[in-house]
Every structure is written in C-alpha cells, then in structure tokens.
Coordinates of N, CA, C and O in Angstrom, one line a residue:
M1066 N 63.2 -159.6 -275.7 CA 62.1 -160.3 -275.0 C 61.8 -159.6 -273.7 O 62.7 -159.2 -273.0
G1067 N 60.5 -159.3 -273.5 CA 60.2 -158.6 -272.3 C 59.6 -159.5 -271.2 O 59.2 -160.6 -271.5
I1068 N 59.6 -159.0 -270.0 CA 59.0 -159.8 -268.9 C 57.8 -159.0 -268.5 O 57.9 -157.8 -268.2
H1069 N 56.7 -159.7 -268.4 CA 55.4 -159.0 -267.9 C 54.9 -159.8 -266.7 O 54.8 -161.0 -266.7
V1070 N 54.7 -159.0 -265.6 CA 54.2 -159.5 -264.4 C 52.8 -159.0 -264.2 O 52.6 -157.8 -264.2
V1071 N 51.8 -159.9 -264.0 CA 50.4 -159.4 -263.8 C 50.1 -159.7 -262.3 O 50.3 -160.8 -261.8
I1072 N 49.6 -158.7 -261.6 CA 49.2 -158.9 -260.2 C 47.7 -158.5 -260.1 O 47.3 -157.5 -260.6
Q1073 N 47.0 -159.4 -259.5 CA 45.6 -159.1 -259.2 C 45.5 -159.0 -257.7 O 45.5 -160.1 -257.0
P1074 N 45.6 -157.8 -257.1 CA 45.7 -157.6 -255.7 C 44.6 -158.3 -254.9 O 43.4 -158.3 -255.3
L1075 N 44.9 -158.7 -253.7 CA 44.0 -159.3 -252.8 C 44.0 -158.3 -251.6 O 44.8 -157.4 -251.5
V1076 N 43.1 -158.5 -250.7 CA 43.0 -157.7 -249.4 C 44.4 -157.9 -248.8 O 44.9 -159.0 -248.7
G1077 N 44.9 -156.8 -248.3 CA 46.2 -156.8 -247.6 C 47.4 -156.4 -248.5 O 48.5 -156.2 -248.0
Y1078 N 47.2 -156.4 -249.8 CA 48.3 -156.0 -250.7 C 48.5 -154.5 -250.5 O 47.6 -153.7 -250.3
G1079 N 49.8 -154.1 -250.6 CA 50.1 -152.7 -250.5 C 51.5 -152.4 -251.0 O 52.1 -153.2 -251.7
A1080 N 51.9 -151.2 -250.7 CA 53.3 -150.8 -251.2 C 53.9 -150.0 -250.0 O 53.3 -149.3 -249.3
A1081 N 55.3 -150.1 -250.0 CA 56.0 -149.4 -248.9 C 57.4 -149.2 -249.4 O 57.9 -149.9 -250.2
V1082 N 58.1 -148.2 -248.8 CA 59.5 -148.0 -249.0 C 60.2 -148.7 -247.8 O 59.8 -148.4 -246.6
V1083 N 61.1 -149.6 -248.0 CA 61.8 -150.3 -247.0 C 63.3 -150.1 -247.1 O 63.9 -149.7 -248.2
S1084 N 64.0 -150.3 -246.0 CA 65.5 -150.2 -246.0 C 66.0 -151.5 -245.5 O 66.1 -151.7 -244.3
P1085 N 66.4 -152.4 -246.4 CA 66.9 -153.7 -246.0 C 68.2 -153.7 -245.3 O 68.6 -154.6 -244.6
S1086 N 69.0 -152.6 -245.6 CA 70.3 -152.4 -245.0 C 70.6 -150.9 -245.0 O 70.0 -150.2 -245.7
P1087 N 71.5 -150.5 -244.1 CA 71.8 -149.0 -244.0 C 72.2 -148.5 -245.4 O 73.0 -149.0 -246.1
G1088 N 71.5 -147.3 -245.8 CA 71.9 -146.7 -247.0 C 71.2 -147.2 -248.2 O 71.4 -146.7 -249.3
V1089 N 70.4 -148.3 -248.1 CA 69.7 -148.9 -249.2 C 68.2 -148.7 -249.0 O 67.7 -149.0 -247.9
R1090 N 67.5 -148.3 -250.0 CA 66.1 -148.2 -250.0 C 65.5 -148.9 -251.2 O 66.1 -148.9 -252.3
Q1091 N 64.3 -149.5 -251.0 CA 63.6 -150.2 -252.0 C 62.1 -149.9 -251.9 O 61.6 -149.7 -250.9
L1092 N 61.5 -149.9 -253.1 CA 60.0 -149.7 -253.2 C 59.5 -151.1 -253.4 O 59.9 -151.8 -254.3
V1093 N 58.7 -151.6 -252.4 CA 58.2 -152.9 -252.4 C 56.6 -152.9 -252.6 O 56.0 -152.1 -251.9
A1094 N 56.1 -153.7 -253.5 CA 54.6 -153.7 -253.7 C 54.2 -155.2 -253.7 O 54.9 -156.0 -254.3
G1095 N 53.0 -155.4 -253.1 CA 52.5 -156.8 -253.1 C 52.1 -157.2 -251.7 O 51.6 -156.4 -250.9
S1096 N 52.5 -158.4 -251.3 CA 52.3 -158.9 -250.0 C 53.5 -159.7 -249.6 O 54.5 -159.8 -250.3
E1097 N 53.4 -160.4 -248.4 CA 54.5 -161.2 -247.9 C 54.7 -162.4 -248.8 O 55.8 -162.9 -248.9
E1098 N 53.6 -162.9 -249.4 CA 53.7 -164.1 -250.3 C 54.2 -163.8 -251.7 O 54.8 -164.6 -252.3
A1099 N 53.8 -162.6 -252.2 CA 54.2 -162.3 -253.6 C 54.4 -160.8 -253.6 O 53.6 -160.0 -253.3
S1100 N 55.6 -160.4 -254.1 CA 55.9 -158.9 -254.2 C 56.8 -158.7 -255.4 O 57.5 -159.6 -255.9
F1101 N 56.9 -157.4 -255.7 CA 58.0 -157.0 -256.6 C 58.7 -155.8 -256.0 O 58.1 -155.1 -255.2
I1102 N 60.0 -155.7 -256.3 CA 60.8 -154.7 -255.6 C 61.5 -153.9 -256.7 O 62.0 -154.4 -257.7
I1103 N 61.5 -152.6 -256.4 CA 62.2 -151.6 -257.3 C 63.3 -151.1 -256.5 O 63.2 -150.6 -255.4
Q1104 N 64.5 -151.2 -257.1 CA 65.7 -150.6 -256.4 C 66.6 -149.8 -257.4 O 66.4 -149.9 -258.6
V1105 N 67.4 -149.0 -256.8 CA 68.3 -148.2 -257.6 C 69.4 -149.0 -258.3 O 70.1 -149.7 -257.6
P1106 N 69.6 -148.9 -259.6 CA 70.7 -149.6 -260.2 C 72.0 -149.0 -259.8 O 72.1 -147.8 -259.6
A1107 N 73.0 -149.8 -259.7 CA 74.4 -149.4 -259.3 C 75.1 -148.9 -260.5 O 76.0 -149.5 -261.0
R1108 N 74.8 -147.7 -261.0 CA 75.5 -147.1 -262.1 C 75.3 -145.6 -262.0 O 74.4 -145.1 -261.4
I1109 N 76.1 -144.9 -262.7 CA 76.0 -143.4 -262.8 C 74.6 -143.1 -263.4 O 74.3 -143.6 -264.5
G1110 N 73.9 -142.2 -262.8 CA 72.5 -141.8 -263.3 C 71.4 -142.7 -262.8 O 70.3 -142.4 -263.1
G1111 N 71.8 -143.7 -262.1 CA 70.7 -144.7 -261.6 C 69.7 -144.0 -260.7 O 68.5 -144.4 -260.7
L1112 N 70.2 -143.1 -259.8 CA 69.3 -142.5 -258.9 C 68.3 -141.6 -259.6 O 67.1 -141.7 -259.3
M1113 N 68.7 -140.9 -260.6 CA 67.8 -140.0 -261.3 C 66.8 -140.8 -262.2 O 65.6 -140.5 -262.3
D1114 N 67.3 -141.9 -262.8 CA 66.5 -142.7 -263.6 C 65.4 -143.4 -262.7 O 64.2 -143.5 -263.1
T1115 N 65.8 -143.8 -261.5 CA 64.8 -144.5 -260.6 C 63.8 -143.4 -260.1 O 62.6 -143.8 -260.0
A1116 N 64.3 -142.2 -259.8 CA 63.4 -141.2 -259.4 C 62.3 -140.9 -260.4 O 61.1 -140.8 -260.1
R1117 N 62.7 -140.8 -261.7 CA 61.8 -140.5 -262.8 C 60.8 -141.7 -262.9 O 59.6 -141.5 -263.0
F1118 N 61.3 -142.9 -262.8 CA 60.4 -144.1 -262.9 C 59.4 -144.1 -261.8 O 58.3 -144.3 -262.0
A1119 N 59.9 -143.9 -260.6 CA 59.0 -144.0 -259.4 C 57.9 -142.9 -259.5 O 56.8 -143.2 -259.2
R1120 N 58.3 -141.7 -259.9 CA 57.3 -140.7 -260.1 C 56.3 -141.0 -261.1 O 55.1 -140.7 -261.0
S1121 N 56.7 -141.5 -262.3 CA 55.8 -141.8 -263.3 C 54.9 -143.0 -262.9 O 53.7 -143.1 -263.2
L1122 N 55.5 -143.9 -262.2 CA 54.7 -145.1 -261.6 C 53.6 -144.5 -260.7 O 52.5 -145.0 -260.7
A1123 N 54.0 -143.6 -259.8 CA 53.0 -143.0 -258.9 C 51.9 -142.3 -259.6 O 50.7 -142.5 -259.2
V1124 N 52.2 -141.6 -260.6 CA 51.1 -140.9 -261.4 C 50.2 -141.9 -262.1 O 49.0 -141.8 -262.0
A1125 N 50.8 -142.9 -262.7 CA 50.0 -143.9 -263.4 C 49.1 -144.7 -262.4 O 48.0 -145.0 -262.6
A1126 N 49.7 -145.1 -261.2 CA 49.0 -145.8 -260.2 C 47.8 -145.0 -259.7 O 46.7 -145.5 -259.4
N1127 N 48.0 -143.7 -259.5 CA 46.9 -142.9 -259.0 C 45.8 -142.8 -260.0 O 44.6 -142.9 -259.6
E1128 N 46.2 -142.6 -261.3 CA 45.2 -142.6 -262.3 C 44.4 -143.9 -262.4 O 43.2 -144.0 -262.5
F1129 N 45.1 -145.0 -262.3 CA 44.5 -146.4 -262.3 C 43.6 -146.6 -261.1 O 42.5 -147.1 -261.2
G1130 N 44.0 -146.1 -259.9 CA 43.2 -146.2 -258.7 C 41.9 -145.4 -258.8 O 40.8 -145.9 -258.4
D1131 N 42.0 -144.2 -259.4 CA 40.8 -143.4 -259.6 C 39.8 -144.1 -260.5 O 38.6 -144.1 -260.3
W1132 N 40.4 -144.7 -261.6 CA 39.5 -145.4 -262.6 C 38.8 -146.6 -261.9 O 37.6 -146.8 -262.1
C1133 N 39.6 -147.3 -261.1 CA 39.0 -148.5 -260.3 C 37.9 -148.0 -259.4 O 36.8 -148.7 -259.3
E1134 N 38.0 -146.9 -258.7 CA 37.0 -146.4 -257.8 C 35.7 -146.0 -258.6 O 34.6 -146.3 -258.2
V1135 N 35.9 -145.4 -259.7 CA 34.7 -145.0 -260.6 C 34.0 -146.2 -261.0 O 32.8 -146.3 -261.0
Q1136 N 34.8 -147.2 -261.5 CA 34.2 -148.5 -262.0 C 33.4 -149.2 -260.9 O 32.3 -149.7 -261.1
N1137 N 34.0 -149.1 -259.7 CA 33.3 -149.8 -258.5 C 32.0 -149.1 -258.2 O 31.0 -149.8 -257.8
R1138 N 31.9 -147.8 -258.3 CA 30.7 -147.1 -258.0 C 29.6 -147.3 -259.1 O 28.5 -147.1 -258.8
T1139 N 30.0 -147.5 -260.3 CA 29.1 -147.6 -261.4 C 28.6 -149.0 -261.8 O 27.8 -149.2 -262.6
R1140 N 29.2 -150.0 -261.1 CA 28.8 -151.4 -261.4 C 28.0 -151.9 -260.2 O 28.2 -151.6 -259.1
S1141 N 27.1 -152.8 -260.5 CA 26.3 -153.4 -259.4 C 26.4 -154.9 -259.6 O 26.5 -155.5 -260.7
Y1142 N 26.5 -155.6 -258.5 CA 26.6 -157.1 -258.4 C 25.5 -157.6 -257.5 O 25.8 -158.2 -256.5
S1143 N 24.3 -157.4 -257.9 CA 23.2 -157.8 -257.1 C 22.9 -159.3 -257.1 O 22.4 -159.8 -256.1
S1144 N 23.4 -160.0 -258.1 CA 23.1 -161.4 -258.2 C 24.5 -162.2 -258.0 O 25.5 -161.6 -258.2
S1145 N 24.4 -163.4 -257.7 CA 25.6 -164.2 -257.5 C 26.2 -164.5 -258.9 O 25.6 -164.4 -259.9
L1146 N 27.5 -164.8 -258.8 CA 28.2 -165.1 -260.1 C 27.5 -166.3 -260.8 O 27.4 -166.2 -262.0
E1147 N 27.0 -167.3 -260.1 CA 26.4 -168.4 -260.8 C 25.1 -167.9 -261.5 O 24.8 -168.3 -262.6
Q1148 N 24.3 -167.0 -260.9 CA 23.1 -166.5 -261.5 C 23.5 -165.7 -262.7 O 22.8 -165.7 -263.7
Q1149 N 24.6 -164.9 -262.7 CA 25.0 -164.1 -263.8 C 25.4 -165.0 -265.0 O 25.0 -164.7 -266.1
W1150 N 26.1 -166.1 -264.7 CA 26.5 -167.0 -265.8 C 25.3 -167.7 -266.4 O 25.2 -167.9 -267.6
S1151 N 24.4 -168.2 -265.5 CA 23.2 -168.9 -266.1 C 22.3 -168.0 -266.9 O 21.8 -168.4 -267.9
S1152 N 22.2 -166.7 -266.5 CA 21.5 -165.7 -267.2 C 22.1 -165.5 -268.6 O 21.4 -165.4 -269.6
A1153 N 23.4 -165.4 -268.6 CA 24.1 -165.2 -269.9 C 23.9 -166.4 -270.8 O 23.7 -166.2 -272.0
V1154 N 23.9 -167.6 -270.3 CA 23.7 -168.8 -271.1 C 22.2 -168.8 -271.7 O 22.0 -169.1 -272.8
D1155 N 21.3 -168.4 -270.8 CA 19.9 -168.4 -271.2 C 19.6 -167.3 -272.3 O 18.8 -167.5 -273.1
D1156 N 20.4 -166.2 -272.2 CA 20.2 -165.1 -273.2 C 20.9 -165.4 -274.5 O 20.7 -164.7 -275.5
A1157 N 21.8 -166.4 -274.6 CA 22.5 -166.7 -275.8 C 21.6 -167.2 -276.9 O 20.6 -167.9 -276.6
A1158 N 21.9 -166.9 -278.1 CA 21.1 -167.3 -279.2 C 21.3 -168.8 -279.4 O 22.3 -169.4 -279.0
P1159 N 20.3 -169.5 -279.9 CA 20.3 -171.0 -280.0 C 21.6 -171.5 -280.7 O 22.1 -172.5 -280.3
G1160 N 22.1 -170.8 -281.7 CA 23.3 -171.2 -282.4 C 24.5 -171.0 -281.7 O 25.6 -171.5 -282.0
E1161 N 24.5 -170.3 -280.5 CA 25.7 -170.0 -279.7 C 25.9 -171.0 -278.6 O 26.9 -171.0 -278.0
R1162 N 24.9 -171.9 -278.4 CA 25.0 -172.9 -277.4 C 25.6 -174.2 -277.9 O 25.5 -174.5 -279.1
D1163 N 26.2 -175.0 -277.0 CA 26.8 -176.3 -277.5 C 25.8 -177.3 -277.5 O 24.8 -177.4 -276.8

C-alpha cells in the first residue's frame, strides 16, 4: 500500500534546507501550516540514497515548474469563473443538461 500526498501550493509555499539540531539537515517543503519533510534514513547507504532522491526530485520539480510557467503564459482567464461555468452549461447539448 502506498501513501500519496497531494499539495496544491498557495502563495507563500516554498522549500528550504533546515537544521533542526546540530548535524541534522532536512529538506522541508510547504508552509508553516502544512509541509512535508525529507530526511536521511539512519542506515548504511542512507546518505547516498537521499542524495540521489533529492537530485531526482530537483530535476523533476524544475521540469514541472517550467511546464507550469508555459501553461500560465498560454492560458487566458478573461472572464470570471462563474461566467466560464455558465457558458459551458449554455454550450452543452440539450441531452447533456439535467
């Protein structure tokens, strides 16, 4: 069984490396209200496994960020959400309405 965490960032969300105690480092992402923390497992090989994971996460996050920026530039939101929904209902075929 896997655990999946979905985050929809708000203004102010970010990521940082923190040291909660001497000699300990953690990668923290989110906000003060909700965050996830990545830390090194206490086992042989844990440092290298965490380094590989952090680097792959950084590459994927950068790719995702680039995609989000492109999407933001190519989409327009000239009307309000209410107008968009009412337009979608008006455009629906008669058999698609309740």
